[in-house]
Structures are given as structure tokens and as C-alpha cells.
PDB file of C-alpha atoms in Angstrom:
ATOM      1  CA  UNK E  15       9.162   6.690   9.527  1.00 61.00           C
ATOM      2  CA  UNK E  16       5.428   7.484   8.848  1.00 66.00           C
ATOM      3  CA  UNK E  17       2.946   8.615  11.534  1.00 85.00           C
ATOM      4  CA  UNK E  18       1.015   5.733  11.556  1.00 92.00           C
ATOM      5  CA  UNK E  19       1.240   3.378  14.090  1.00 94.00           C
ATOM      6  CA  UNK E  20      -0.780  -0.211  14.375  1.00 96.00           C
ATOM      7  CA  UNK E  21      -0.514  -2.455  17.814  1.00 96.00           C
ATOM      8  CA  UNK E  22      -0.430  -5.535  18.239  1.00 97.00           C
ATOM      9  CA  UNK E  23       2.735  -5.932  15.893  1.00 95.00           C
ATOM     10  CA  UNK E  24       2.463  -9.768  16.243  1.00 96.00           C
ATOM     11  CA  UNK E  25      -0.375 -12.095  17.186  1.00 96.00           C
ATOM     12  CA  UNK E  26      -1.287 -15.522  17.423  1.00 98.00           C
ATOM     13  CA  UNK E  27      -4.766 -16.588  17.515  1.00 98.00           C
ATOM     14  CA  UNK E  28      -7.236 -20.237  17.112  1.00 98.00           C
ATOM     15  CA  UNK E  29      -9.325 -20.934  14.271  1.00 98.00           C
ATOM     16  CA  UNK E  30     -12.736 -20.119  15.283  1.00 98.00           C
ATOM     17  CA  UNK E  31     -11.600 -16.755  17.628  1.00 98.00           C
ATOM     18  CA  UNK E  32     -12.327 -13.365  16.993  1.00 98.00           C
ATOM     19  CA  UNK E  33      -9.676 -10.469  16.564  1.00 98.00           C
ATOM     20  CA  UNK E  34      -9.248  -6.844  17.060  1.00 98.00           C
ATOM     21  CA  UNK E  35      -6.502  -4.911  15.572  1.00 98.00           C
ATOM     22  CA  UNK E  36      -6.011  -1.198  16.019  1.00 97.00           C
ATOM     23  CA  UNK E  37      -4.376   1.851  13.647  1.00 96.00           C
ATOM     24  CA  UNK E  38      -3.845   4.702  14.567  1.00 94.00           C
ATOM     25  CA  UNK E  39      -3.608   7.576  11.466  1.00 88.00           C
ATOM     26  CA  UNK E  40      -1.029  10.176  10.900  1.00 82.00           C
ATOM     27  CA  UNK E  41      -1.569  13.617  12.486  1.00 79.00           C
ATOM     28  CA  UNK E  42      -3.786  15.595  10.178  1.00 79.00           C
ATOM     29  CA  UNK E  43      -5.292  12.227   7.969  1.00 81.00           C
ATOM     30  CA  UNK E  44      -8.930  11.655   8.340  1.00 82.00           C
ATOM     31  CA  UNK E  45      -9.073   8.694   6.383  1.00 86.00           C
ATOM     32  CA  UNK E  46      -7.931   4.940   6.869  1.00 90.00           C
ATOM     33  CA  UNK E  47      -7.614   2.077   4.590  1.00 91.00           C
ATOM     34  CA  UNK E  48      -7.044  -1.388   5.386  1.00 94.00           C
ATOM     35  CA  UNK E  49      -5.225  -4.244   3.894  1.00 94.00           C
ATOM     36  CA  UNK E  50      -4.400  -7.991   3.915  1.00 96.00           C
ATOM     37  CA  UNK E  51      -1.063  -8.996   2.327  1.00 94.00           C
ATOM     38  CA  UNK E  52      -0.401 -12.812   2.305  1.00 93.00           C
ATOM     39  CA  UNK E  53       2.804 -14.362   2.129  1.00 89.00           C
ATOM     40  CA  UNK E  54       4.770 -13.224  -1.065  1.00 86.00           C
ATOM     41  CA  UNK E  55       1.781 -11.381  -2.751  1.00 89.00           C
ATOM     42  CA  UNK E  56       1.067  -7.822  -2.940  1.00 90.00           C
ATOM     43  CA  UNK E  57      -1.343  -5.643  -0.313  1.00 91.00           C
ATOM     44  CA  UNK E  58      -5.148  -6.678  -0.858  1.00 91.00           C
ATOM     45  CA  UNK E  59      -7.901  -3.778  -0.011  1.00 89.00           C
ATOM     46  CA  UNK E  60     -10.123  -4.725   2.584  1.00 93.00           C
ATOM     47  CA  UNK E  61     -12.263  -1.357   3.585  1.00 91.00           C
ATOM     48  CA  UNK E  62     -11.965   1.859   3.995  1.00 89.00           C
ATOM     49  CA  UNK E  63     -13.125   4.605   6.330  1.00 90.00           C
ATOM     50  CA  UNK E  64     -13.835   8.172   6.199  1.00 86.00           C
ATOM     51  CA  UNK E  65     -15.661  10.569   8.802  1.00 85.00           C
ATOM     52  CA  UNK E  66     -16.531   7.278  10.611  1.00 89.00           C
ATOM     53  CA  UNK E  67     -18.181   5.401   8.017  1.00 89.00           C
ATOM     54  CA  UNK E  68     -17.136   2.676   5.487  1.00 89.00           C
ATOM     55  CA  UNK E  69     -17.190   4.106   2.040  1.00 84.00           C
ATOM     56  CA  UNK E  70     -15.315   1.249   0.220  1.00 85.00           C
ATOM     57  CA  UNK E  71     -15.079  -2.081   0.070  1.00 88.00           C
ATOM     58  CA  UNK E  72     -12.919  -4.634  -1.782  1.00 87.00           C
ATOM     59  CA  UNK E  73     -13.668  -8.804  -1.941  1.00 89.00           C
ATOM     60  CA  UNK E  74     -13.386  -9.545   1.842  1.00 94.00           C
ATOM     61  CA  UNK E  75     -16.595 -11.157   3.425  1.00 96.00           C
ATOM     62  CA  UNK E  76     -18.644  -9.614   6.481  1.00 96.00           C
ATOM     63  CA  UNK E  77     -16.795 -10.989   8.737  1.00 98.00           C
ATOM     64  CA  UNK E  78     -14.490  -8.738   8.062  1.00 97.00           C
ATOM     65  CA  UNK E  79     -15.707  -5.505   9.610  1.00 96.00           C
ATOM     66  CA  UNK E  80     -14.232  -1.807  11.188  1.00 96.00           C
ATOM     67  CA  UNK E  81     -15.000   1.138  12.881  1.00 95.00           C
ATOM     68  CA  UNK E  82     -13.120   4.237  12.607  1.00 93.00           C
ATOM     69  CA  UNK E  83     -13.600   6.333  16.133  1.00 91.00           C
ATOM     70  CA  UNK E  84     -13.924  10.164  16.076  1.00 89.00           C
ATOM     71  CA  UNK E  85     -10.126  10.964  16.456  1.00 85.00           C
ATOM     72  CA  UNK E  86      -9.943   9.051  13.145  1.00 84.00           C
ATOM     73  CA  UNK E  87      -8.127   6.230  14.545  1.00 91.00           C
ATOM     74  CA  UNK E  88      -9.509   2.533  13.205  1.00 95.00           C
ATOM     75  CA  UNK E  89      -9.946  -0.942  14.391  1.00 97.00           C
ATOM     76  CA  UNK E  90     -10.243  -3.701  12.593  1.00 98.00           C
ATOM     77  CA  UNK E  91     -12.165  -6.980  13.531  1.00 98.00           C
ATOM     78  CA  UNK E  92     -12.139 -10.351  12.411  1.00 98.00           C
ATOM     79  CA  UNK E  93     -14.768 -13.191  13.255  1.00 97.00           C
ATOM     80  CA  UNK E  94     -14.881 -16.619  13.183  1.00 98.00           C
ATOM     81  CA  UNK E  95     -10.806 -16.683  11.926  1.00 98.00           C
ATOM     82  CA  UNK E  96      -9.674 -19.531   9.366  1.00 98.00           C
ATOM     83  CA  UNK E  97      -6.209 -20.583   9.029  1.00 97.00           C
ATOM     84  CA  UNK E  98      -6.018 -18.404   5.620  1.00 97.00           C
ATOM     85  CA  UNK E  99      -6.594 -15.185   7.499  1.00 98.00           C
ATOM     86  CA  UNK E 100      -3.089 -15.602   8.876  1.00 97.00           C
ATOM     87  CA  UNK E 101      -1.212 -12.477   7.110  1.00 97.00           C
ATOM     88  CA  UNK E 102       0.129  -8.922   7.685  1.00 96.00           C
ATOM     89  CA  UNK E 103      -2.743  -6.827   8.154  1.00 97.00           C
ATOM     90  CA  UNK E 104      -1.483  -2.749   7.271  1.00 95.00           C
ATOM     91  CA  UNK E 105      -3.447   0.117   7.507  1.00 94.00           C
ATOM     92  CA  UNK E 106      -2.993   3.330   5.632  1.00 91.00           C
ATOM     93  CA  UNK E 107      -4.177   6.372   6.461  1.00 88.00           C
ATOM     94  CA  UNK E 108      -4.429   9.489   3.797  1.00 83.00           C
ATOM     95  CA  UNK E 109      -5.950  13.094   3.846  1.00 78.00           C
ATOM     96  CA  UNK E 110      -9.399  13.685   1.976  1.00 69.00           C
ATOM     97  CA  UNK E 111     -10.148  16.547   0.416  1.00 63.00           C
ATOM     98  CA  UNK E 112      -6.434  17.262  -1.116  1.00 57.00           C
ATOM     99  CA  UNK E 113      -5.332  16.570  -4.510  1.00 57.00           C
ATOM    100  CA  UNK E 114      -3.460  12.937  -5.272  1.00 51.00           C
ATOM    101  CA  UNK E 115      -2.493  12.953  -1.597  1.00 66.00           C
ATOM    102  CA  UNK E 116      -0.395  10.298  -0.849  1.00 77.00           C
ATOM    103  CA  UNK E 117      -1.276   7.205   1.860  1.00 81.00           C
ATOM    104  CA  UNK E 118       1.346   6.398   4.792  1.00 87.00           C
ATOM    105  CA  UNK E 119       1.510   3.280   5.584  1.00 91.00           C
ATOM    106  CA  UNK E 120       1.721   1.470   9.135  1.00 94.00           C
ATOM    107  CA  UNK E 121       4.495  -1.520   9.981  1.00 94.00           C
ATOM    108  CA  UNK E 122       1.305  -3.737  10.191  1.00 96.00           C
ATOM    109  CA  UNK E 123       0.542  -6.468  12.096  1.00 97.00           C
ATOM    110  CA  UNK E 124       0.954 -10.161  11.389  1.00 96.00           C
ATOM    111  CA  UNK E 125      -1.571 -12.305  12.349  1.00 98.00           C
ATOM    112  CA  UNK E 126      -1.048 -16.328  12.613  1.00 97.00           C
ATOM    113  CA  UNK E 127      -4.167 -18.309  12.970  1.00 98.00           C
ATOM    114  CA  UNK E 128      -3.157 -21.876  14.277  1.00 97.00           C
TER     115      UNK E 128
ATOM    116  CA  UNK V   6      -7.537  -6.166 -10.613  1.00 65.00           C
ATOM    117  CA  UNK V   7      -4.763  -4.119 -10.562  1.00 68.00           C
ATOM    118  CA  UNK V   8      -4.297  -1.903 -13.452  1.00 84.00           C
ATOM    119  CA  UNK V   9      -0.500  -2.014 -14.021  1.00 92.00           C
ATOM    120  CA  UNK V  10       1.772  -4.610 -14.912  1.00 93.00           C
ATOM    121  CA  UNK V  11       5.399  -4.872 -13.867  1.00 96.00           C
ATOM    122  CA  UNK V  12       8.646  -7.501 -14.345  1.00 97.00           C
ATOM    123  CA  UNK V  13       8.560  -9.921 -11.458  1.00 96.00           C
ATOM    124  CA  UNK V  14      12.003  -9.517 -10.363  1.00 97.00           C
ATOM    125  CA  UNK V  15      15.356  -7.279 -11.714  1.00 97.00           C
ATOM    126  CA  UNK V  16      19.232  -7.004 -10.907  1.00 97.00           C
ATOM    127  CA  UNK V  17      20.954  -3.868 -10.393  1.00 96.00           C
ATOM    128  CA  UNK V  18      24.679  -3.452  -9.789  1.00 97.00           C
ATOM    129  CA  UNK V  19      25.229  -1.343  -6.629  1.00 97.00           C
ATOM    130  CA  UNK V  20      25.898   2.436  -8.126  1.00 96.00           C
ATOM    131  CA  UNK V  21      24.480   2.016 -10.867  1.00 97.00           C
ATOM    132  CA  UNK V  22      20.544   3.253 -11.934  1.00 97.00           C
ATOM    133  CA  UNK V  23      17.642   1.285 -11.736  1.00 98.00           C
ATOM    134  CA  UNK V  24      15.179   2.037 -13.724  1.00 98.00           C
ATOM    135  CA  UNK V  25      12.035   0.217 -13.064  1.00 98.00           C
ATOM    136  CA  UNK V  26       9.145  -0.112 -16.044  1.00 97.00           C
ATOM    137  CA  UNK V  27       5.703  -0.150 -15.032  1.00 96.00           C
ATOM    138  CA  UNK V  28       2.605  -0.564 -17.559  1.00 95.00           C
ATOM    139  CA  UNK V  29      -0.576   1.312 -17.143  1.00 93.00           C
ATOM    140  CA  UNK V  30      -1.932   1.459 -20.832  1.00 92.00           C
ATOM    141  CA  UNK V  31      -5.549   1.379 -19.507  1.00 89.00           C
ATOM    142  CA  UNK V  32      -4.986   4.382 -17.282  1.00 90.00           C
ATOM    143  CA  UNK V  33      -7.704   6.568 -17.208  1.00 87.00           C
ATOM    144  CA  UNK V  34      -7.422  10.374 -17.561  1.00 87.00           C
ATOM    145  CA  UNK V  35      -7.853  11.576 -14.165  1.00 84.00           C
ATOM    146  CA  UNK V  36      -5.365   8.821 -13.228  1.00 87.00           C
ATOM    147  CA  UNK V  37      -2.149   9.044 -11.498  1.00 88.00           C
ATOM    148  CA  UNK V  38       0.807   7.012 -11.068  1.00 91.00           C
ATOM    149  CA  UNK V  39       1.843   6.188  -7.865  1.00 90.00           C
ATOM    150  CA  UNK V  40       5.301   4.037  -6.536  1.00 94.00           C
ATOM    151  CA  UNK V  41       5.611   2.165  -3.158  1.00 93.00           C
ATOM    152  CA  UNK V  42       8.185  -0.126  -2.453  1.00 96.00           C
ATOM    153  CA  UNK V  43       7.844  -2.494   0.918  1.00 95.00           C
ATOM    154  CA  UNK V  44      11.518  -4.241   2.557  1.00 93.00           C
ATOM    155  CA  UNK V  45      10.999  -7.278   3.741  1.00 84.00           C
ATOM    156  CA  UNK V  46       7.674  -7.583   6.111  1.00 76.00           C
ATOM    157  CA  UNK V  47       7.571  -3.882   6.522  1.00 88.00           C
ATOM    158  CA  UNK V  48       4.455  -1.204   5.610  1.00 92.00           C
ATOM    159  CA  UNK V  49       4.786  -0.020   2.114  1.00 92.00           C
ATOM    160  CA  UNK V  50       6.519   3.088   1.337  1.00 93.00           C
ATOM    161  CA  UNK V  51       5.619   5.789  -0.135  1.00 90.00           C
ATOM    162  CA  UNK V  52       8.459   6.841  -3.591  1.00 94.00           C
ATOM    163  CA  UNK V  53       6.627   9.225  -5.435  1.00 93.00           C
ATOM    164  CA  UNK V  54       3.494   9.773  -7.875  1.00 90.00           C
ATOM    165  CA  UNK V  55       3.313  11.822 -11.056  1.00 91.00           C
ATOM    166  CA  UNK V  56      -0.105  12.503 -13.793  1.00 91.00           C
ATOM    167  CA  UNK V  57       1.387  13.495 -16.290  1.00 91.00           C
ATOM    168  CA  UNK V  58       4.867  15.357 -16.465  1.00 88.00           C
ATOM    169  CA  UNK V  59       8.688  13.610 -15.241  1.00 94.00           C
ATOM    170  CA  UNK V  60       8.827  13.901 -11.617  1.00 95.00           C
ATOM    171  CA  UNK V  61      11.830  14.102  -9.279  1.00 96.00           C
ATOM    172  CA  UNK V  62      12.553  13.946  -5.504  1.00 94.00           C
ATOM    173  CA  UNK V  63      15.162  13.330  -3.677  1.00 94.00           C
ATOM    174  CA  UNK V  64      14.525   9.468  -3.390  1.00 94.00           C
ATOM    175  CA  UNK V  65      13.966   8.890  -7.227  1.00 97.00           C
ATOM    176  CA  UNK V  66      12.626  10.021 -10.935  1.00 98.00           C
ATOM    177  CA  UNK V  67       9.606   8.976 -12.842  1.00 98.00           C
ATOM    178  CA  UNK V  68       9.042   9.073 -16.531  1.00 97.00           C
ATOM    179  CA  UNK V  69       6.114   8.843 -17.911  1.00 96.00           C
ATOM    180  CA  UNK V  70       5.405   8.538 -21.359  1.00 96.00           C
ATOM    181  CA  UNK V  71       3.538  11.190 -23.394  1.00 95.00           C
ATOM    182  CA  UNK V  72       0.246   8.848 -24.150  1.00 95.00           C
ATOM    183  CA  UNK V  73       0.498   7.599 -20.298  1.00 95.00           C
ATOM    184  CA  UNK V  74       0.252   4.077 -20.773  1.00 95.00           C
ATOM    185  CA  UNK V  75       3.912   3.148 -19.346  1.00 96.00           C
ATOM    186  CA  UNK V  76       6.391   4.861 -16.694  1.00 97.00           C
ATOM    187  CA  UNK V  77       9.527   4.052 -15.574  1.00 97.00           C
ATOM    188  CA  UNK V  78      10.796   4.694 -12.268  1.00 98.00           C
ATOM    189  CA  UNK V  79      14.337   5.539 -12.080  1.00 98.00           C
ATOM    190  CA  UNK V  80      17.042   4.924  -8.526  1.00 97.00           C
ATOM    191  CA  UNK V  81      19.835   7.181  -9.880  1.00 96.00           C
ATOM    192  CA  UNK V  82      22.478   5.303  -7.483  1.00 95.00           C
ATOM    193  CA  UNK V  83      21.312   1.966  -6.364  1.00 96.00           C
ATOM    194  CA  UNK V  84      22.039   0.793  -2.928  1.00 96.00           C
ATOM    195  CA  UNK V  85      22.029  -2.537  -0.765  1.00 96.00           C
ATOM    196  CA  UNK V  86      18.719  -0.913   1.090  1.00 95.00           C
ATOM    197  CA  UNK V  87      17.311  -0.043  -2.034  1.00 97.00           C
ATOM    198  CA  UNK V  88      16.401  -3.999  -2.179  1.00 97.00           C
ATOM    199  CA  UNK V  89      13.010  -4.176  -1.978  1.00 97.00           C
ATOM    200  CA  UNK V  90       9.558  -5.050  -4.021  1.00 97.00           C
ATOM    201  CA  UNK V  91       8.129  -1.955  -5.799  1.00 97.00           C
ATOM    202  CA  UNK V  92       4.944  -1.251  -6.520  1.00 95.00           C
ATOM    203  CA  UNK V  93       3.257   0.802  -9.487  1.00 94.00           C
ATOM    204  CA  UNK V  94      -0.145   1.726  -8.767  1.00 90.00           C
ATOM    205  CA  UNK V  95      -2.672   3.760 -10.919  1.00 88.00           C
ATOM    206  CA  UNK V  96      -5.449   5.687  -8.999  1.00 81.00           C
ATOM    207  CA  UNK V  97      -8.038   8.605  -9.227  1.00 74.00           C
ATOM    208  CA  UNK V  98      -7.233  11.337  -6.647  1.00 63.00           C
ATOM    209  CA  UNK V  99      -9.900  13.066  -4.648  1.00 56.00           C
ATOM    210  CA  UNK V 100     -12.248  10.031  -4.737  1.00 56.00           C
ATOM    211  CA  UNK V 101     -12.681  10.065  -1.008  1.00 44.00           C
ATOM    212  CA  UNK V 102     -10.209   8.054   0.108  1.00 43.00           C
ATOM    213  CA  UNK V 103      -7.556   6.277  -0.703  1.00 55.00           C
ATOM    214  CA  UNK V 104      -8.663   2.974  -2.547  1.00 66.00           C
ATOM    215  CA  UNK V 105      -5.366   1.177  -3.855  1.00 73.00           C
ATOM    216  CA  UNK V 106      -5.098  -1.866  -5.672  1.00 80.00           C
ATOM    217  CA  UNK V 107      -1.609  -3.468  -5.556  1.00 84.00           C
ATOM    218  CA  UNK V 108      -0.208  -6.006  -8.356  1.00 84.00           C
ATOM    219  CA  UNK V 109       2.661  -8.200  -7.225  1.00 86.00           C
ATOM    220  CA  UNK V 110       5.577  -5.785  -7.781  1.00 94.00           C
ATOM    221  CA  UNK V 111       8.909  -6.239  -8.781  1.00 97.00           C
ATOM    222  CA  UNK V 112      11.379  -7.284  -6.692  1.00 96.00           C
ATOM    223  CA  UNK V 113      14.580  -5.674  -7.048  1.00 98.00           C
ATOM    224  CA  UNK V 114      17.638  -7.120  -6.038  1.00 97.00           C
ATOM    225  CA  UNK V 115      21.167  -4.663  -6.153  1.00 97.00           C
ATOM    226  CA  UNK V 116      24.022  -6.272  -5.589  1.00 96.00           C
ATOM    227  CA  UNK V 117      27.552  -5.360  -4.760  1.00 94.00           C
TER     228      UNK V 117
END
């Protein structure tokens, strides 16, 4: 069992609401990566954050955004949610500054959009 | 895109190895090979990750080949809970975080 724990674990929300889902890292990590895994496809990188700022990016649009808060714990937001948002959401959180460090992975949280 | 490719799906006999191929033949030097494998509508976990030289832990073995474009990642005694999807992922360490991209795996089935 890794350190990293996300909350809600499962959430049901209507097209058109917002969203807020929260990480937080393993003891010693200061970065977090987030990710959207659809049904019966493979994790898809959303952002990234280290020392509070986003500092990668993959093909998710703006209204997909984070913060990551000074204990290096993260939140992620979604706006304006479609139906194809619903997913598991996982974050990840690694060490910088090591070699090849390895990310731990949360139990994520699945979102349903209805 | 991810950068490896991997079988969709593979048997194993209970006891017996698995041995898992990924390919990576447009891994770059500063590369390295990293394996996850996610149960069902869990978080990935983390297997093991190797650059250039075999690697062993006490969950499994990776081989990599001398020119690094394939590795194989070996379950010496295959169990029910070893049925899961695995994933082979090539990345650059130190790049400031941790930036993965995942292909679809391969979802291993052992059986009894």
C-alpha cells in the first residue's frame, strides 16, 4: 500500500457542474502527477506539479486545471463536466531531484458524470 | 504516444513464469524502463525499472536486451493475484517530474 491517498473515492456529478478532487503525496514526494484512465484503456497524463507550479502538460483542455498547496498535496478541478469526463482520475506523486525515482500511485477516484 | 508496444492479452499456468515482452526500440539513451501493473480499478503499481543491466527484486526480473530496444519482464511463479494489466513504460529520469505515458498494457490472465 503506497502513501498516497486521494478522497473522494467515488463521485457522481451533472453535466455542466464543476469538480474538485484532492491527492494527497507520499511522505517525502514533492511532486504530483495527474491522470485520467477511461474504461479499459491505459492512464492518460493530465498535468503535473512541482514546488507549486504546473510544469507539464499533456492533451487535456483548460478546463482542466490544479493547484498543488505548500505541503505538496494537489487538487484537481474540473469545469463545465461532459459525460466523457466520467473516469478514474489517479494521482501520482514522485520525488524530484533523485535519479529514475519511481511514482506511487493513489487508488484514484472515479468520477461518473450523468 | 506511448513509446512501447506490448501483446494485448497472455495466459499463464499458475506456477509457472510469465515472462512479459515489452518493445521500446525508439528508446532514447537516457531512457529507462519502467513496469506497473494495475488489478482491476485499482492505482497502478509500481514492479520495477531497469536502464540498462537485468534487474531483480523480490516481486520480479527484467531483461533487457543489449541494444535496449525490447525487455521482458519475468513473474518467476505466477499466481491468481498476479492477474492484472501490465504496463511497460519508457521515461527520462530527473526531468522534473514524473511525466508517464501509458500504452494499453497487457493483460495477463494465470490460471489454475
Amino acid at each position: 500500500e503506497t502513501g498516497v491517498t486521494q478522497s473522494p473515492t467515488h463521485l457522481i456529478k451533472t453535466r455542466g457542474q464543476q469538480v474538485t478532487l484532492r491527492c494527497s503525496s507520499q511522505s517525502g514526494h514533492n511532486t504530483v502527477s495527474w491522470y485520467q484512465q477511461a474504461l479499459g484503456q491505459g492512464p492518460q497524463f493530465i498535468f503535473q506539479y512541482y514546488r507549486e507550479e504546473e510544469n507539464g502538460r499533456g492533451n487535456f483542455p483548460p478546463r482542466f486545471s490544479g493547484l498543488q498547496f505548500p505541503n505538496y498535496s494537489s487538487e484537481l478541478n474540473v469545469n463545465a463536466l461532459e459525460l466523457d469526463d466520467s473516469a478514474l482520475y489517479l494521482c501520482a506523486s514522485s520525488l524530484v531531484g533523485g535519479m529514475n525515482t519511481e511514482a506511487f500511485f493513489g487508488q484514484g477516484t472515479r468520477l461518473t458524470v450523468v | 504516444d506511448a513509446k512501447t508496444t506490448q501483446p494485448t492479452s497472455m495466459d499463464c499456468a499458475e506456477g509457472r513464469a510469465a515472462n512479459l515482452p515489452c518493445n521500446h526500440s525508439t528508446i532514447s539513451g537516457n531512457e529507462y524502463v519502467y513496469w506497473y501493473r494495475q488489478i482491476h480499478s485499482q492505482g497502478p503499481q509500481y514492479i520495477i525499472h531497469g536502464l540498462k543491466n537485468n534487474e531483480t527484486n523480490e516481486m520480479a526480473s527484467l531483461i533487457i536486451t543489449e541494444d535496449r530496444k525490447s525487455s521482458t519482464l519475468i513473474l518467476p511463479h505466477a499466481t491468481l493475484r498476479d492477474t492484472a494489466v501490465y504496463y511497460c513504460i519508457v521515461r527520462v529520469s530527473g526531468t522534473g517530474g514524473f511525466k508517464t505515458i501509458f500504452g494499453a498494457g497487457t493483460r495477463l490472465f494465470v490460471k489454475a
